[in-house]
Structure formats: C-alpha cells, structure tokens
C-alpha cells in the first residue's frame, strides 16, 4: 500500500498542493502519536518533492524528525514497516539536511524575518544532531553485532530482509542498518570519505544484502561508496562497483519504469557512467568492465575519454565538467556569521572538492609520459629512459617514485593496493616492466548471443 497508494493519491489529488494537515486527520486515528508523527514525516516529504518549503516548514520538519526518532529510540515500537518506507525515511532525513545547508548558505537575499528565524533556531539541522541520530540508530539497534552474528550463522537478518516473522518490530533494526548508508552519504557531503567508508564497513557490499532489497538504497550505497573510493585514489575498487551497479541497472531498469524513483535511477545511472569515465581515464583498467557497460560508456563518453588522455587544458575542462555533473551536492555545515556582511557561500564546499580533484588530475599529467614508455618496453635502462624523457636520472627516479605512489592506495583494511595496469621494479639500474594481462571473458559474449 505504501509503495503504490501514497504515490498514486499524491499524483491524483495533491499534485501541486500539500496533503491535508495532521490536525485534519488526527481524530480519525484517536490522535495516535506514532501515526501522527509518521504522517507528518510523509507530509513534509511530499512538500519537499512537489513544492518549495518555507524556512519555518524546514524547521518544523526537523522538529518532527526529532520527535519521531526519539519515539523509535526510547520507546517500545511494536509495528513493522516496509523496508522501502524505512529507507525513504533515512534518505529523506539526509536530503533535507543537505537542502537546509544549501538554503542557509545562500544568505545574500535573505529577508530580516528569515535571518531572525535562523538565529532563533540555530540548532535546527545541526550537523552534530544529524550525525548523532544516525549513529544512535546504529548503536541502539545493535545492527553491527547482528551482522557479525549472521556471518557465524546465528542470525538471519539478510535472509528475512530485516523483517521479524516472530512478531517483533523491524523498525529499529532496519533503521540502524540504513543509517550506516546515511552516515556514508553525510560524510561524503562533508568531504570526509575515509570516515564515510568506515561507517559502511559492517555491510559487505560484495554480497547481496538488505541494502539491495530497495533499489534506491542499492544505488545510493554504490554511488557514494564508489565516489568515496574515487576521491581516495582507490580507482580499481570504484571501477568494480560502478561496473556491477551499471550492469544491474542495465538489466533491470525496465522493471522500475512505473516506480516513483525511476527518474532518480536514470539520473544516478548517468552520473555513475560519468564517474566511471573519470576512473578509467585516471586508471585504464578496462579489463574490469563488462563488455555491455563498456559499450554504453564508449557511446556516451568515448570521444571525451580520448581527449582526457591528453592532459592539456581541454582535458582539464572535461574533467571539471564530468566531476561537476556527477559529484554529490557538497555542503558547508556551519552556520553563517551574522555579524559580517551576508554573502552566499553555498558553492564553497563544491569548489574545494573540485580543486582537490583537479590537483590530483594535474599530478597524473606528470605520469602520462612515463606510462607510455613503460607500455612499450619490457626492460629499459634508467639512462635510456631518462634520455627519452629528456630529464636527468635523479629526476627520473623522482618521477618513477611518484608513479609508484600515485598508482597505489591504502584500502579500508590498511593494506597497500595497486591501481596500476603497468607496474615495474628496478634492479641494477634496469627497469623491469610487469604488465597485467587482461583476461578475455568469452562467456559474456556467448550468453548475449544466446539471448538474442
């Protein structure tokens, strides 16, 4: 009922208007507190989706989330809710936080009344409050321990999609589970990718899980996981996960055409293709990409990817364009200083992340020449390569060390991992090249021909 009726009624009766207020419906349910809080959560969600909320409505929505979350965290909740609803709740909570930060950062044209409200309700959508609620769900639900016990065969959380068929409630456990994805998303918005990935560690994304039971959760998890790995130079991991997600969407998107999330699915699909194009331009590991995904990628970005390999001014413009299109909407969580002249600072966080990303791209430019030579030779002396590159040997050693550094990263377990498709070692002033050979996968080709 939730997944279909709410959307259908919204389209039919409340397309451009809010739903009836909670006061208008409360007497039909004997003023049940939990029902009214859930109804208001959906009321505000509809308002954000179809209309433009006022500052007071943004603050009221925060207050409603606080009241609802306090009930879930500190009272006995005996109901079960669909996973889709619980995911939407976490997803919307993070979205409204992001939206409020963007709204608050546009100070230039704020009215005196809006400024007075921002001063009065300075704790509304406070970043610490948002993080604390998400972390409280994780801790109070004991979801990390549940997932650990599941690995030992003592729990069936994933097998039951988080539902409790013995009569208990799934609300706290599933909210705790989805809150780990919410924490990843918030930390990505803040530019703290290491902490974001650490929050997601209890979920094994190499396996099916409750996060894959809801398409919105599945896409949000992989999108933010892949983006965080991209920014941490773990290109191989980002490529693997983007490839799997894009292949999944390619195979299943026709089943979601009537879903309210369909437009969002298509948008994230296009953004992940752009991020995959960036990853493969910085780390040419095409062998990790399925033939179907690679074909779609070349169709969308083949020409741009060829230009991105040149590392000239035109290439940097394309990197800038793709990053700006595909990155999350970064936020500055701090409140403005009301004593200073009011200016817009909603783009500051984005500009900082773009600057850091393009700095990394420029550093890769230094490596494009040495990589070209390493692709050609199996062995070459330091002197000969230095001569070809028109540098002295000490400078070449510095470039080679930089290549080693930039093609390696530290994974979530603290292990050093390689992103290089061409590696090398030096022995007695001789460079020995080790190139990873692509494994041809004939199975995918034959399966596609059988389907045809």
mmCIF file of C-alpha atoms in Angstrom, residues 112-418:
data_model
loop_
_atom_site.group_PDB
_atom_site.id
_atom_site.type_symbol
_atom_site.label_atom_id
_atom_site.label_comp_id
_atom_site.label_asym_id
_atom_site.label_seq_id
_atom_site.Cartn_x
_atom_site.Cartn_y
_atom_site.Cartn_z
ATOM 1 C CA UNK A 112 15.164 40.099 8.010
ATOM 2 C CA UNK A 113 12.466 37.644 9.097
ATOM 3 C CA UNK A 114 14.427 34.677 7.697
ATOM 4 C CA UNK A 115 17.625 35.845 9.379
ATOM 5 C CA UNK A 116 15.765 36.214 12.679
ATOM 6 C CA UNK A 117 14.419 32.650 12.353
ATOM 7 C CA UNK A 118 17.888 31.287 11.542
ATOM 8 C CA UNK A 119 19.251 32.996 14.647
ATOM 9 C CA UNK A 120 16.388 31.731 16.816
ATOM 10 C CA UNK A 121 16.510 28.111 15.603
ATOM 11 C CA UNK A 122 20.271 27.775 15.255
ATOM 12 C CA UNK A 123 20.168 24.104 16.335
ATOM 13 C CA UNK A 124 17.781 23.060 13.543
ATOM 14 C CA UNK A 125 19.517 20.649 11.156
ATOM 15 C CA UNK A 126 22.741 20.972 13.128
ATOM 16 C CA UNK A 127 25.336 18.613 11.639
ATOM 17 C CA UNK A 128 26.091 17.064 15.030
ATOM 18 C CA UNK A 129 22.399 16.426 15.626
ATOM 19 C CA UNK A 130 22.042 14.717 12.242
ATOM 20 C CA UNK A 131 25.121 12.538 12.767
ATOM 21 C CA UNK A 132 24.109 11.739 16.351
ATOM 22 C CA UNK A 133 20.664 10.466 15.336
ATOM 23 C CA UNK A 134 22.081 8.243 12.592
ATOM 24 C CA UNK A 135 24.790 6.919 14.908
ATOM 25 C CA UNK A 136 22.229 6.385 17.693
ATOM 26 C CA UNK A 137 20.170 4.159 15.371
ATOM 27 C CA UNK A 138 23.272 2.110 14.548
ATOM 28 C CA UNK A 139 24.197 1.656 18.211
ATOM 29 C CA UNK A 140 20.715 1.189 19.718
ATOM 30 C CA UNK A 141 19.721 -1.367 17.063
ATOM 31 C CA UNK A 142 22.867 -3.475 17.693
ATOM 32 C CA UNK A 143 22.927 -3.915 13.920
ATOM 33 C CA UNK A 144 26.714 -4.305 13.772
ATOM 34 C CA UNK A 145 26.567 -7.210 16.246
ATOM 35 C CA UNK A 146 23.605 -8.706 14.352
ATOM 36 C CA UNK A 147 25.558 -8.660 11.077
ATOM 37 C CA UNK A 148 28.593 -10.207 12.785
ATOM 38 C CA UNK A 149 26.433 -12.977 14.264
ATOM 39 C CA UNK A 150 24.894 -13.545 10.844
ATOM 40 C CA UNK A 151 28.337 -14.407 9.463
ATOM 41 C CA UNK A 152 28.532 -17.140 12.112
ATOM 42 C CA UNK A 153 25.084 -18.473 11.209
ATOM 43 C CA UNK A 154 23.447 -17.211 14.412
ATOM 44 C CA UNK A 155 21.172 -14.606 12.762
ATOM 45 C CA UNK A 156 19.009 -14.464 9.638
ATOM 46 C CA UNK A 157 18.739 -10.720 9.178
ATOM 47 C CA UNK A 158 19.565 -10.736 5.453
ATOM 48 C CA UNK A 159 17.604 -13.905 4.706
ATOM 49 C CA UNK A 160 14.421 -12.282 6.065
ATOM 50 C CA UNK A 161 15.218 -8.843 4.542
ATOM 51 C CA UNK A 162 15.298 -7.479 8.083
ATOM 52 C CA UNK A 163 11.684 -8.404 8.862
ATOM 53 C CA UNK A 164 10.846 -10.124 12.145
ATOM 54 C CA UNK A 165 8.468 -13.005 11.430
ATOM 55 C CA UNK A 166 8.206 -13.921 15.113
ATOM 56 C CA UNK A 167 6.004 -10.904 15.801
ATOM 57 C CA UNK A 168 8.616 -8.328 16.762
ATOM 58 C CA UNK A 169 9.318 -4.994 15.104
ATOM 59 C CA UNK A 170 11.769 -4.473 12.256
ATOM 60 C CA UNK A 171 11.792 -0.686 12.573
ATOM 61 C CA UNK A 172 14.816 -0.061 14.810
ATOM 62 C CA UNK A 173 16.994 -2.788 13.263
ATOM 63 C CA UNK A 174 16.370 -1.726 9.670
ATOM 64 C CA UNK A 175 16.693 1.976 10.501
ATOM 65 C CA UNK A 176 20.035 1.143 12.126
ATOM 66 C CA UNK A 177 21.086 -0.739 9.005
ATOM 67 C CA UNK A 178 20.096 2.028 6.583
ATOM 68 C CA UNK A 179 21.626 4.641 8.897
ATOM 69 C CA UNK A 180 25.066 3.230 8.049
ATOM 70 C CA UNK A 181 24.361 4.145 4.425
ATOM 71 C CA UNK A 182 23.058 7.516 5.635
ATOM 72 C CA UNK A 183 26.306 8.125 7.528
ATOM 73 C CA UNK A 184 28.326 7.307 4.407
ATOM 74 C CA UNK A 185 26.264 9.831 2.464
ATOM 75 C CA UNK A 186 26.574 12.602 5.073
ATOM 76 C CA UNK A 187 30.343 12.170 5.333
ATOM 77 C CA UNK A 188 30.626 12.273 1.532
ATOM 78 C CA UNK A 189 28.687 15.558 1.543
ATOM 79 C CA UNK A 190 31.203 16.851 4.099
ATOM 80 C CA UNK A 191 34.194 15.569 2.101
ATOM 81 C CA UNK A 192 35.248 13.082 4.815
ATOM 82 C CA UNK A 193 35.485 9.989 2.624
ATOM 83 C CA UNK A 194 37.607 7.871 4.955
ATOM 84 C CA UNK A 195 35.101 8.151 7.806
ATOM 85 C CA UNK A 196 32.197 7.538 5.433
ATOM 86 C CA UNK A 197 33.652 4.250 4.215
ATOM 87 C CA UNK A 198 34.472 3.270 7.790
ATOM 88 C CA UNK A 199 30.786 3.710 8.714
ATOM 89 C CA UNK A 200 29.797 1.318 5.911
ATOM 90 C CA UNK A 201 32.332 -1.392 6.828
ATOM 91 C CA UNK A 202 29.832 -3.684 8.644
ATOM 92 C CA UNK A 203 27.896 -4.099 5.354
ATOM 93 C CA UNK A 204 29.572 -6.474 2.908
ATOM 94 C CA UNK A 205 28.767 -4.815 -0.404
ATOM 95 C CA UNK A 206 30.326 -7.693 -2.340
ATOM 96 C CA UNK A 207 27.262 -9.730 -1.322
ATOM 97 C CA UNK A 208 23.509 -9.306 -1.621
ATOM 98 C CA UNK A 209 22.074 -7.672 1.495
ATOM 99 C CA UNK A 210 19.144 -5.711 2.850
ATOM 100 C CA UNK A 211 20.593 -2.642 1.112
ATOM 101 C CA UNK A 212 19.928 -4.360 -2.254
ATOM 102 C CA UNK A 213 16.273 -5.061 -1.370
ATOM 103 C CA UNK A 214 15.384 -1.414 -2.094
ATOM 104 C CA UNK A 215 16.600 -0.042 -5.430
ATOM 105 C CA UNK A 216 17.103 3.478 -4.051
ATOM 106 C CA UNK A 217 19.236 2.164 -1.206
ATOM 107 C CA UNK A 218 21.233 -0.062 -3.564
ATOM 108 C CA UNK A 219 22.068 2.789 -5.931
ATOM 109 C CA UNK A 220 22.796 5.336 -3.172
ATOM 110 C CA UNK A 221 25.140 2.887 -1.432
ATOM 111 C CA UNK A 222 27.205 2.072 -4.514
ATOM 112 C CA UNK A 223 27.198 5.648 -5.846
ATOM 113 C CA UNK A 224 28.596 7.101 -2.612
ATOM 114 C CA UNK A 225 30.886 4.112 -1.995
ATOM 115 C CA UNK A 226 32.328 4.429 -5.496
ATOM 116 C CA UNK A 227 32.695 8.201 -5.276
ATOM 117 C CA UNK A 228 34.477 7.986 -1.907
ATOM 118 C CA UNK A 229 36.908 5.423 -3.331
ATOM 119 C CA UNK A 230 37.493 7.628 -6.378
ATOM 120 C CA UNK A 231 38.445 10.568 -4.159
ATOM 121 C CA UNK A 232 40.764 8.317 -2.123
ATOM 122 C CA UNK A 233 42.503 7.123 -5.337
ATOM 123 C CA UNK A 234 41.161 3.573 -4.930
ATOM 124 C CA UNK A 235 40.241 3.547 -8.596
ATOM 125 C CA UNK A 236 40.115 -0.224 -9.061
ATOM 126 C CA UNK A 237 37.562 -0.639 -6.262
ATOM 127 C CA UNK A 238 35.469 2.231 -7.641
ATOM 128 C CA UNK A 239 35.563 0.754 -11.164
ATOM 129 C CA UNK A 240 34.498 -2.692 -9.914
ATOM 130 C CA UNK A 241 31.483 -1.399 -8.004
ATOM 131 C CA UNK A 242 30.353 1.119 -10.634
ATOM 132 C CA UNK A 243 30.576 -1.639 -13.242
ATOM 133 C CA UNK A 244 28.429 -4.044 -11.199
ATOM 134 C CA UNK A 245 25.823 -1.380 -10.430
ATOM 135 C CA UNK A 246 25.601 -0.106 -14.008
ATOM 136 C CA UNK A 247 25.245 -3.649 -15.322
ATOM 137 C CA UNK A 248 22.480 -4.318 -12.788
ATOM 138 C CA UNK A 249 20.597 -1.158 -13.797
ATOM 139 C CA UNK A 250 21.023 -2.033 -17.487
ATOM 140 C CA UNK A 251 19.434 -5.433 -16.906
ATOM 141 C CA UNK A 252 16.614 -4.359 -14.569
ATOM 142 C CA UNK A 253 15.653 -0.738 -15.298
ATOM 143 C CA UNK A 254 12.628 -1.777 -17.397
ATOM 144 C CA UNK A 255 11.094 -3.239 -14.212
ATOM 145 C CA UNK A 256 11.260 0.151 -12.467
ATOM 146 C CA UNK A 257 9.647 2.313 -15.175
ATOM 147 C CA UNK A 258 6.493 2.835 -13.097
ATOM 148 C CA UNK A 259 8.441 3.374 -9.882
ATOM 149 C CA UNK A 260 8.446 6.849 -8.260
ATOM 150 C CA UNK A 261 12.236 6.504 -8.155
ATOM 151 C CA UNK A 262 12.595 5.868 -11.911
ATOM 152 C CA UNK A 263 13.848 9.369 -12.789
ATOM 153 C CA UNK A 264 16.312 9.249 -9.900
ATOM 154 C CA UNK A 265 17.512 5.813 -11.072
ATOM 155 C CA UNK A 266 18.205 7.195 -14.556
ATOM 156 C CA UNK A 267 19.958 10.273 -13.136
ATOM 157 C CA UNK A 268 22.256 8.246 -10.887
ATOM 158 C CA UNK A 269 22.882 5.844 -13.781
ATOM 159 C CA UNK A 270 24.174 8.721 -15.930
ATOM 160 C CA UNK A 271 26.235 10.137 -13.058
ATOM 161 C CA UNK A 272 27.893 6.775 -12.419
ATOM 162 C CA UNK A 273 28.814 6.478 -16.108
ATOM 163 C CA UNK A 274 30.495 9.893 -15.828
ATOM 164 C CA UNK A 275 32.369 8.778 -12.692
ATOM 165 C CA UNK A 276 33.385 5.538 -14.399
ATOM 166 C CA UNK A 277 34.737 7.576 -17.332
ATOM 167 C CA UNK A 278 36.850 9.582 -14.859
ATOM 168 C CA UNK A 279 38.129 6.431 -13.117
ATOM 169 C CA UNK A 280 39.111 4.717 -16.368
ATOM 170 C CA UNK A 281 40.840 7.858 -17.639
ATOM 171 C CA UNK A 282 42.947 8.041 -14.475
ATOM 172 C CA UNK A 283 43.360 4.262 -14.181
ATOM 173 C CA UNK A 284 42.917 2.466 -17.544
ATOM 174 C CA UNK A 285 41.715 -0.872 -16.136
ATOM 175 C CA UNK A 286 39.201 -1.600 -18.909
ATOM 176 C CA UNK A 287 39.516 -5.333 -18.251
ATOM 177 C CA UNK A 288 37.468 -4.808 -15.067
ATOM 178 C CA UNK A 289 34.481 -3.519 -17.056
ATOM 179 C CA UNK A 290 31.810 -5.742 -18.560
ATOM 180 C CA UNK A 291 31.501 -5.592 -22.347
ATOM 181 C CA UNK A 292 27.935 -4.258 -22.143
ATOM 182 C CA UNK A 293 28.886 -1.474 -19.720
ATOM 183 C CA UNK A 294 31.989 -0.625 -21.752
ATOM 184 C CA UNK A 295 29.903 -0.378 -24.921
ATOM 185 C CA UNK A 296 27.452 2.011 -23.220
ATOM 186 C CA UNK A 297 30.347 4.004 -21.765
ATOM 187 C CA UNK A 298 32.077 4.425 -25.142
ATOM 188 C CA UNK A 299 28.812 5.516 -26.686
ATOM 189 C CA UNK A 300 28.305 8.186 -24.021
ATOM 190 C CA UNK A 301 31.856 9.332 -23.300
ATOM 191 C CA UNK A 302 34.218 7.666 -25.811
ATOM 192 C CA UNK A 303 35.240 10.917 -27.502
ATOM 193 C CA UNK A 304 35.669 12.793 -24.222
ATOM 194 C CA UNK A 305 37.708 9.967 -22.686
ATOM 195 C CA UNK A 306 40.103 10.088 -25.645
ATOM 196 C CA UNK A 307 40.592 13.828 -25.098
ATOM 197 C CA UNK A 308 41.017 13.315 -21.336
ATOM 198 C CA UNK A 309 44.146 11.249 -22.011
ATOM 199 C CA UNK A 310 45.949 14.283 -23.441
ATOM 200 C CA UNK A 311 46.161 16.121 -20.098
ATOM 201 C CA UNK A 312 46.042 19.537 -21.779
ATOM 202 C CA UNK A 313 43.750 22.466 -20.951
ATOM 203 C CA UNK A 314 40.894 20.910 -22.925
ATOM 204 C CA UNK A 315 41.250 17.689 -20.921
ATOM 205 C CA UNK A 316 41.028 19.564 -17.612
ATOM 206 C CA UNK A 317 37.850 21.277 -18.791
ATOM 207 C CA UNK A 318 36.316 17.837 -19.445
ATOM 208 C CA UNK A 319 37.444 16.509 -16.047
ATOM 209 C CA UNK A 320 35.889 19.607 -14.471
ATOM 210 C CA UNK A 321 32.660 19.109 -16.449
ATOM 211 C CA UNK A 322 32.239 15.414 -15.589
ATOM 212 C CA UNK A 323 33.130 15.882 -11.929
ATOM 213 C CA UNK A 324 30.726 18.815 -11.559
ATOM 214 C CA UNK A 325 27.932 16.823 -13.188
ATOM 215 C CA UNK A 326 28.429 13.605 -11.233
ATOM 216 C CA UNK A 327 29.618 14.657 -7.760
ATOM 217 C CA UNK A 328 27.362 14.869 -4.679
ATOM 218 C CA UNK A 329 25.991 18.281 -3.686
ATOM 219 C CA UNK A 330 28.666 19.132 -1.129
ATOM 220 C CA UNK A 331 27.679 21.215 1.869
ATOM 221 C CA UNK A 332 29.196 23.615 4.359
ATOM 222 C CA UNK A 333 27.547 22.552 7.643
ATOM 223 C CA UNK A 334 28.493 25.599 9.703
ATOM 224 C CA UNK A 335 26.077 28.457 10.290
ATOM 225 C CA UNK A 336 26.897 31.875 8.798
ATOM 226 C CA UNK A 337 28.368 34.716 10.796
ATOM 227 C CA UNK A 338 25.521 37.193 11.145
ATOM 228 C CA UNK A 339 27.856 39.980 12.305
ATOM 229 C CA UNK A 340 29.710 40.055 8.965
ATOM 230 C CA UNK A 341 28.329 41.172 5.562
ATOM 231 C CA UNK A 342 25.933 38.494 4.300
ATOM 232 C CA UNK A 343 27.276 36.635 1.262
ATOM 233 C CA UNK A 344 26.441 33.368 -0.457
ATOM 234 C CA UNK A 345 28.788 30.514 0.434
ATOM 235 C CA UNK A 346 26.759 27.569 -0.892
ATOM 236 C CA UNK A 347 29.396 26.782 -3.565
ATOM 237 C CA UNK A 348 32.439 26.903 -1.261
ATOM 238 C CA UNK A 349 32.472 23.192 -0.372
ATOM 239 C CA UNK A 350 31.997 22.164 -4.014
ATOM 240 C CA UNK A 351 34.819 24.455 -5.175
ATOM 241 C CA UNK A 352 37.165 22.997 -2.553
ATOM 242 C CA UNK A 353 36.447 19.389 -3.580
ATOM 243 C CA UNK A 354 36.780 20.296 -7.277
ATOM 244 C CA UNK A 355 40.115 21.991 -6.565
ATOM 245 C CA UNK A 356 41.418 18.899 -4.743
ATOM 246 C CA UNK A 357 40.233 16.626 -7.546
ATOM 247 C CA UNK A 358 41.787 18.721 -10.347
ATOM 248 C CA UNK A 359 45.039 18.952 -8.363
ATOM 249 C CA UNK A 360 45.149 15.160 -8.400
ATOM 250 C CA UNK A 361 44.453 15.139 -12.154
ATOM 251 C CA UNK A 362 47.321 17.583 -12.759
ATOM 252 C CA UNK A 363 49.664 15.363 -10.796
ATOM 253 C CA UNK A 364 48.649 12.476 -13.040
ATOM 254 C CA UNK A 365 49.786 14.565 -16.019
ATOM 255 C CA UNK A 366 53.397 14.104 -14.905
ATOM 256 C CA UNK A 367 52.945 10.343 -15.163
ATOM 257 C CA UNK A 368 51.404 10.150 -18.628
ATOM 258 C CA UNK A 369 54.812 10.222 -20.345
ATOM 259 C CA UNK A 370 56.475 7.556 -18.218
ATOM 260 C CA UNK A 371 53.459 5.262 -18.512
ATOM 261 C CA UNK A 372 53.629 5.478 -22.317
ATOM 262 C CA UNK A 373 57.230 4.249 -22.303
ATOM 263 C CA UNK A 374 56.513 1.513 -19.752
ATOM 264 C CA UNK A 375 53.790 0.192 -22.062
ATOM 265 C CA UNK A 376 56.332 -0.137 -24.899
ATOM 266 C CA UNK A 377 59.304 -1.755 -23.142
ATOM 267 C CA UNK A 378 59.660 -4.909 -21.070
ATOM 268 C CA UNK A 379 63.103 -3.793 -19.863
ATOM 269 C CA UNK A 380 64.881 -0.474 -20.269
ATOM 270 C CA UNK A 381 67.821 1.160 -18.526
ATOM 271 C CA UNK A 382 67.352 4.216 -16.357
ATOM 272 C CA UNK A 383 69.761 6.174 -18.524
ATOM 273 C CA UNK A 384 67.970 5.313 -21.751
ATOM 274 C CA UNK A 385 64.524 6.198 -20.349
ATOM 275 C CA UNK A 386 65.899 9.442 -18.874
ATOM 276 C CA UNK A 387 67.280 10.309 -22.304
ATOM 277 C CA UNK A 388 63.926 9.600 -23.980
ATOM 278 C CA UNK A 389 62.066 11.719 -21.430
ATOM 279 C CA UNK A 390 64.699 14.477 -21.616
ATOM 280 C CA UNK A 391 65.394 14.529 -17.876
ATOM 281 C CA UNK A 392 68.386 13.554 -15.752
ATOM 282 C CA UNK A 393 68.462 10.262 -13.818
ATOM 283 C CA UNK A 394 67.706 11.740 -10.348
ATOM 284 C CA UNK A 395 64.635 13.481 -11.809
ATOM 285 C CA UNK A 396 63.566 10.237 -13.490
ATOM 286 C CA UNK A 397 63.861 8.355 -10.192
ATOM 287 C CA UNK A 398 61.617 11.003 -8.611
ATOM 288 C CA UNK A 399 59.068 10.570 -11.425
ATOM 289 C CA UNK A 400 59.158 6.776 -11.038
ATOM 290 C CA UNK A 401 58.651 7.062 -7.271
ATOM 291 C CA UNK A 402 55.739 9.415 -7.916
ATOM 292 C CA UNK A 403 54.284 6.864 -10.338
ATOM 293 C CA UNK A 404 54.535 4.165 -7.655
ATOM 294 C CA UNK A 405 52.876 6.449 -5.114
ATOM 295 C CA UNK A 406 50.063 7.609 -7.384
ATOM 296 C CA UNK A 407 49.239 4.112 -8.630
ATOM 297 C CA UNK A 408 48.947 2.714 -5.114
ATOM 298 C CA UNK A 409 46.472 3.463 -2.348
ATOM 299 C CA UNK A 410 45.576 2.227 1.139
ATOM 300 C CA UNK A 411 42.374 0.182 1.404
ATOM 301 C CA UNK A 412 39.923 0.102 4.306
ATOM 302 C CA UNK A 413 41.963 -2.653 5.996
ATOM 303 C CA UNK A 414 45.128 -0.555 5.904
ATOM 304 C CA UNK A 415 46.713 -2.663 3.154
ATOM 305 C CA UNK A 416 48.512 -1.068 0.211
ATOM 306 C CA UNK A 417 46.730 -1.881 -3.056
ATOM 307 C CA UNK A 418 47.789 -1.253 -6.653
#
